[in-house]
Amino acid sequence: MNSGNMNQKKTRIVYEILHMEKIVASVSATGNARIYNEQFMPYDLYLEEEMAENDIDTMMNNLINFYHWCASRVLSLDRKYAKELLNSIGASQAVTDKDRANISLSYHCVSLTDVFWVRKRGETVTESRIVTSKKYSIVSKMAFDVYACNHDIDTLEFCKQLDPVTYYGMNILDYLTGNTDRHPENWGFLVDNETNRCVSLYPLMDFNQCFHAYDTIEGANCQTVLPKRLSQRAAALEAVEHIGLRQKKEMDLELFEDMALEREMFQKRLLNLNRGQ
């Protein structure tokens, strides 16, 4: 073999996954994975070290899981500046997980919700302190489900044991406000970055879909108890049985202003929960 062909041989790309400055795992472009610190792995990334040489199934699964994880960290196209970002790196609108992963990898898979990021082995990366918090990260319920599935954990039972007040309180509050947007990416866990362990559920957010299914006392189907099927009212009453209503002061009904129907339904729902105590 002549030296010219040897020089043209490409170096195999290896991606390193970091938790702040700590390398926790690596995965090559062919799917070979190495896990250096399992405790600090991302909750929604599952990799396996192949047990035998050229274990094709494991290598393919590693690549699929890695690209899916990277893709989950890309900015949605309906967000501000997303199209400008794609144009700046010469990328078209993503279609597959690999397309979206390549976009995410262009900015090292940085996210505002945690401290994980990715670099190519040997790559020099400009130092940056742009992180939401060095102390805590947030992990959505959907992301935690990946971890739970691979570690034989019941996510809802884990929630109830870890932070029953926030879990049941969420079901009470969503019922009272008619919030129908509590899907698995709109709630989850607060994680201590020093240990990468869940310490509680994170404070409730995203109430821009309130007063929906607000024409009946039952409300919509409750998404936070799935696969169990309960209405929001039934889930809220169950929550009151466990933690009480925990109302701190009287509601100022003037806040409803000209929303008379919503004010009336709120009062009915609150009275219903008070009777359930």
Coordinates of C-alpha atoms in Angstrom, one line a residue:
M1 CA 0.0 0.0 0.0
N2 CA 1.5 3.4 -0.9
S3 CA 2.0 6.1 1.6
G4 CA -0.4 8.5 -0.3
N5 CA -3.4 6.2 0.3
M6 CA -2.4 5.8 4.0
N7 CA -2.3 9.5 4.5
Q8 CA -5.7 9.9 3.0
K9 CA -7.2 7.5 5.5
K10 CA -9.7 9.3 7.7
T11 CA -9.3 9.4 11.4
R12 CA -12.3 7.8 13.1
I13 CA -14.5 10.4 14.8
V14 CA -15.2 9.9 18.5
Y15 CA -17.7 12.1 20.3
E16 CA -17.1 12.7 24.0
I17 CA -20.1 13.4 26.3
L18 CA -19.2 15.7 29.2
H19 CA -21.0 16.7 32.4
M20 CA -19.5 20.2 32.9
E21 CA -15.7 19.4 32.7
K22 CA -16.1 15.6 33.4
I23 CA -16.0 13.2 30.5
V24 CA -18.7 10.6 31.3
A25 CA -18.9 8.6 28.0
S26 CA -17.8 8.5 24.4
V27 CA -19.3 7.1 21.3
S28 CA -17.6 6.7 17.9
A29 CA -19.2 7.3 14.5
T30 CA -19.4 3.5 14.1
G31 CA -21.2 3.0 17.4
N32 CA -18.4 1.9 19.7
A33 CA -19.3 3.2 23.2
R34 CA -17.3 3.6 26.4
I35 CA -18.9 4.6 29.7
Y36 CA -16.4 6.2 32.2
N37 CA -18.8 7.4 34.9
E38 CA -22.3 5.9 34.8
Q39 CA -23.6 8.0 37.7
F40 CA -23.2 11.1 35.7
M41 CA -24.7 9.9 32.4
P42 CA -27.6 11.9 31.0
Y43 CA -30.9 10.4 32.1
D44 CA -32.2 10.2 28.6
L45 CA -29.2 8.6 27.0
Y46 CA -28.7 4.8 27.1
L47 CA -25.4 3.4 25.8
E48 CA -23.9 -0.1 26.0
E49 CA -20.3 -1.2 25.8
E50 CA -20.3 -4.0 23.2
M51 CA -19.6 -7.4 24.8
A52 CA -17.9 -8.8 21.7
E53 CA -15.9 -7.4 18.9
N54 CA -18.0 -6.0 16.0
D55 CA -21.3 -6.4 18.0
I56 CA -23.3 -4.8 15.2
D57 CA -26.7 -4.7 17.0
T58 CA -25.2 -3.0 20.1
M59 CA -23.2 -0.5 17.9
M60 CA -26.3 0.4 15.9
N61 CA -28.4 0.9 19.0
N62 CA -25.7 3.1 20.4
L63 CA -25.7 5.3 17.3
I64 CA -29.5 5.5 17.2
N65 CA -29.7 6.4 20.9
F66 CA -26.9 9.0 20.6
Y67 CA -28.3 10.7 17.6
H68 CA -31.8 10.8 19.2
W69 CA -30.3 12.3 22.4
C70 CA -28.5 14.9 20.4
A71 CA -31.6 15.6 18.3
S72 CA -33.7 16.2 21.4
R73 CA -31.4 19.1 22.3
V74 CA -31.9 21.0 19.1
L75 CA -33.9 24.2 19.1
S76 CA -37.3 23.8 17.6
L77 CA -37.9 25.5 14.3
D78 CA -40.8 27.6 15.6
R79 CA -38.4 29.2 18.2
K80 CA -36.9 32.7 17.7
Y81 CA -33.7 32.7 15.7
A82 CA -33.9 28.9 14.9
K83 CA -34.0 29.5 11.1
E84 CA -31.2 32.0 11.4
L85 CA -29.2 29.4 13.2
L86 CA -29.7 26.8 10.4
N87 CA -28.8 29.4 7.8
S88 CA -25.6 30.3 9.7
I89 CA -24.3 26.8 9.6
G90 CA -25.5 26.1 6.0
A91 CA -28.1 23.5 7.1
S92 CA -31.5 22.9 5.7
Q93 CA -34.6 22.1 7.8
A94 CA -33.9 18.9 9.6
V95 CA -36.0 15.8 8.8
T96 CA -34.3 12.8 10.5
D97 CA -32.8 12.4 14.0
K98 CA -29.4 12.4 12.4
D99 CA -30.1 15.7 10.6
R100 CA -31.2 17.3 13.9
A101 CA -28.3 15.7 15.7
N102 CA -25.8 17.4 13.3
I103 CA -27.4 20.7 14.0
S104 CA -27.2 20.2 17.7
L105 CA -23.6 19.0 17.4
S106 CA -22.6 22.2 15.6
Y107 CA -23.0 24.0 18.9
H108 CA -21.9 21.0 21.1
C109 CA -25.4 19.9 22.1
V110 CA -25.5 22.7 24.7
S111 CA -28.8 23.0 26.5
L112 CA -30.2 25.6 28.9
T113 CA -31.7 22.9 31.1
D114 CA -28.6 21.0 32.1
V115 CA -24.8 21.0 32.0
F116 CA -24.1 18.3 29.5
W117 CA -22.3 19.0 26.2
V118 CA -20.4 17.1 23.4
R119 CA -17.1 17.6 21.7
K120 CA -15.1 15.6 19.2
R121 CA -12.1 13.9 20.8
G122 CA -9.1 16.2 20.5
E123 CA -11.2 19.2 19.6
T124 CA -10.3 22.6 21.1
V125 CA -13.4 24.3 22.5
T126 CA -13.7 27.9 23.4
E127 CA -14.3 28.3 27.1
S128 CA -17.8 29.5 28.0
R129 CA -19.8 30.1 31.2
I130 CA -23.2 30.4 29.6
V131 CA -25.2 27.9 31.6
T132 CA -28.5 28.3 33.4
S133 CA -27.2 27.0 36.7
K134 CA -24.1 25.2 37.9
K135 CA -25.9 23.9 40.9
Y136 CA -29.1 22.4 39.4
S137 CA -30.3 20.9 36.2
I138 CA -33.9 20.0 35.2
V139 CA -34.8 16.6 33.6
S140 CA -38.3 16.3 32.1
K141 CA -40.5 13.4 33.0
M142 CA -40.2 12.1 29.4
A143 CA -36.4 12.1 29.7
F144 CA -36.4 10.4 33.0
D145 CA -38.7 7.7 31.5
V146 CA -35.7 6.6 29.4
Y147 CA -33.6 6.0 32.5
A148 CA -36.5 4.4 34.3
C149 CA -37.2 1.9 31.5
N150 CA -33.6 0.7 31.6
H151 CA -33.3 0.5 35.4
D152 CA -36.7 -1.1 36.3
I153 CA -38.1 2.0 37.9
D154 CA -41.7 3.1 38.0
T155 CA -41.5 6.8 37.3
L156 CA -44.8 7.8 39.0
E157 CA -44.0 5.8 42.2
F158 CA -40.6 7.4 42.2
C159 CA -42.2 10.9 42.0
K160 CA -44.6 10.2 44.8
Q161 CA -41.8 9.0 47.1
L162 CA -39.4 11.7 46.2
D163 CA -41.7 14.8 46.3
P164 CA -45.4 14.0 47.0
V165 CA -46.3 17.6 47.8
T166 CA -45.2 18.9 44.4
Y167 CA -46.6 15.9 42.4
Y168 CA -50.0 15.9 44.0
G169 CA -50.1 19.7 44.2
M170 CA -49.5 19.8 40.5
N171 CA -52.7 17.7 39.9
I172 CA -54.7 20.0 42.2
L173 CA -53.4 23.2 40.6
D174 CA -53.9 21.9 37.0
Y175 CA -57.5 20.9 37.9
L176 CA -58.3 24.3 39.4
T177 CA -56.8 26.3 36.6
G178 CA -58.0 24.0 33.7
N179 CA -54.4 23.5 32.5
T180 CA -54.6 20.8 29.8
D181 CA -50.9 21.0 28.7
R182 CA -49.2 19.0 31.4
H183 CA -47.5 16.5 29.0
P184 CA -44.3 14.7 30.0
E185 CA -42.0 17.4 28.8
N186 CA -43.8 20.1 30.9
W187 CA -42.9 18.7 34.3
G188 CA -40.0 16.7 35.7
F189 CA -37.1 16.6 38.1
L190 CA -34.7 18.9 39.7
V191 CA -31.2 17.4 39.7
D192 CA -28.2 18.3 41.9
N193 CA -25.3 18.7 39.5
E194 CA -22.8 17.7 42.2
T195 CA -24.2 14.2 42.3
N196 CA -26.5 14.0 39.2
R197 CA -29.2 12.8 41.5
C198 CA -32.9 13.9 41.6
V199 CA -33.6 15.9 44.7
S200 CA -37.2 16.9 44.0
L201 CA -39.6 17.7 41.2
Y202 CA -38.9 21.1 39.7
P203 CA -41.2 24.1 40.4
L204 CA -44.3 24.1 38.2
M205 CA -44.2 26.2 35.0
D206 CA -46.0 26.6 31.7
F207 CA -49.6 27.6 32.4
N208 CA -50.3 29.1 29.0
Q209 CA -53.1 26.6 28.2
C210 CA -55.3 27.3 31.2
F211 CA -59.2 27.3 31.3
H212 CA -59.5 24.6 28.7
A213 CA -62.0 21.7 29.1
Y214 CA -63.5 24.2 31.6
D215 CA -67.1 23.8 30.8
T216 CA -67.6 20.8 33.1
I217 CA -66.7 20.0 36.7
E218 CA -64.7 16.9 35.6
G219 CA -62.2 18.7 33.3
A220 CA -60.0 16.9 30.8
N221 CA -58.2 13.6 31.2
C222 CA -55.3 13.9 33.6
Q223 CA -52.0 13.3 31.8
T224 CA -49.8 13.1 34.9
V225 CA -51.4 9.8 36.1
L226 CA -51.0 7.9 32.9
P227 CA -51.3 4.9 32.2
K228 CA -54.1 5.1 34.8
R229 CA -57.2 6.8 33.4
L230 CA -58.6 9.6 35.6
S231 CA -60.3 12.9 34.9
Q232 CA -58.6 16.0 36.3
R233 CA -61.2 16.1 39.0
A234 CA -60.6 12.5 40.1
A235 CA -56.8 13.0 40.1
A236 CA -57.2 16.2 42.1
L237 CA -59.5 14.5 44.7
E238 CA -57.0 11.7 45.0
A239 CA -54.3 14.3 45.6
V240 CA -56.3 16.0 48.3
E241 CA -56.6 12.7 50.1
H242 CA -52.8 12.4 50.2
I243 CA -51.7 15.9 51.0
G244 CA -54.8 18.0 51.7
L245 CA -55.8 21.1 49.8
R246 CA -53.1 23.3 51.3
Q247 CA -54.8 26.6 50.5
K248 CA -52.9 29.4 52.1
K249 CA -55.4 32.3 51.7
E250 CA -58.7 33.2 50.0
M251 CA -58.6 33.6 46.3
D252 CA -59.0 37.1 45.0
L253 CA -61.8 36.6 42.5
E254 CA -61.4 40.1 41.1
L255 CA -58.4 38.7 39.2
F256 CA -60.9 37.1 36.8
E257 CA -62.1 40.6 35.8
D258 CA -64.7 40.0 32.9
M259 CA -64.1 36.2 32.8
A260 CA -67.4 35.4 34.6
L261 CA -67.8 31.8 33.4
E262 CA -64.2 30.9 34.3
R263 CA -64.7 32.5 37.8
E264 CA -67.9 30.5 38.4
M265 CA -66.2 27.2 37.3
F266 CA -63.1 28.0 39.5
Q267 CA -65.4 28.5 42.5
K268 CA -67.2 25.2 41.8
R269 CA -64.0 23.2 41.4
L270 CA -62.5 24.7 44.6
L271 CA -65.7 24.0 46.6
N272 CA -65.6 20.4 45.2
L273 CA -62.1 19.9 46.5
N274 CA -62.9 21.5 49.9
R275 CA -65.7 19.0 50.3
G276 CA -63.3 16.2 49.4
Q277 CA -61.0 16.9 52.4

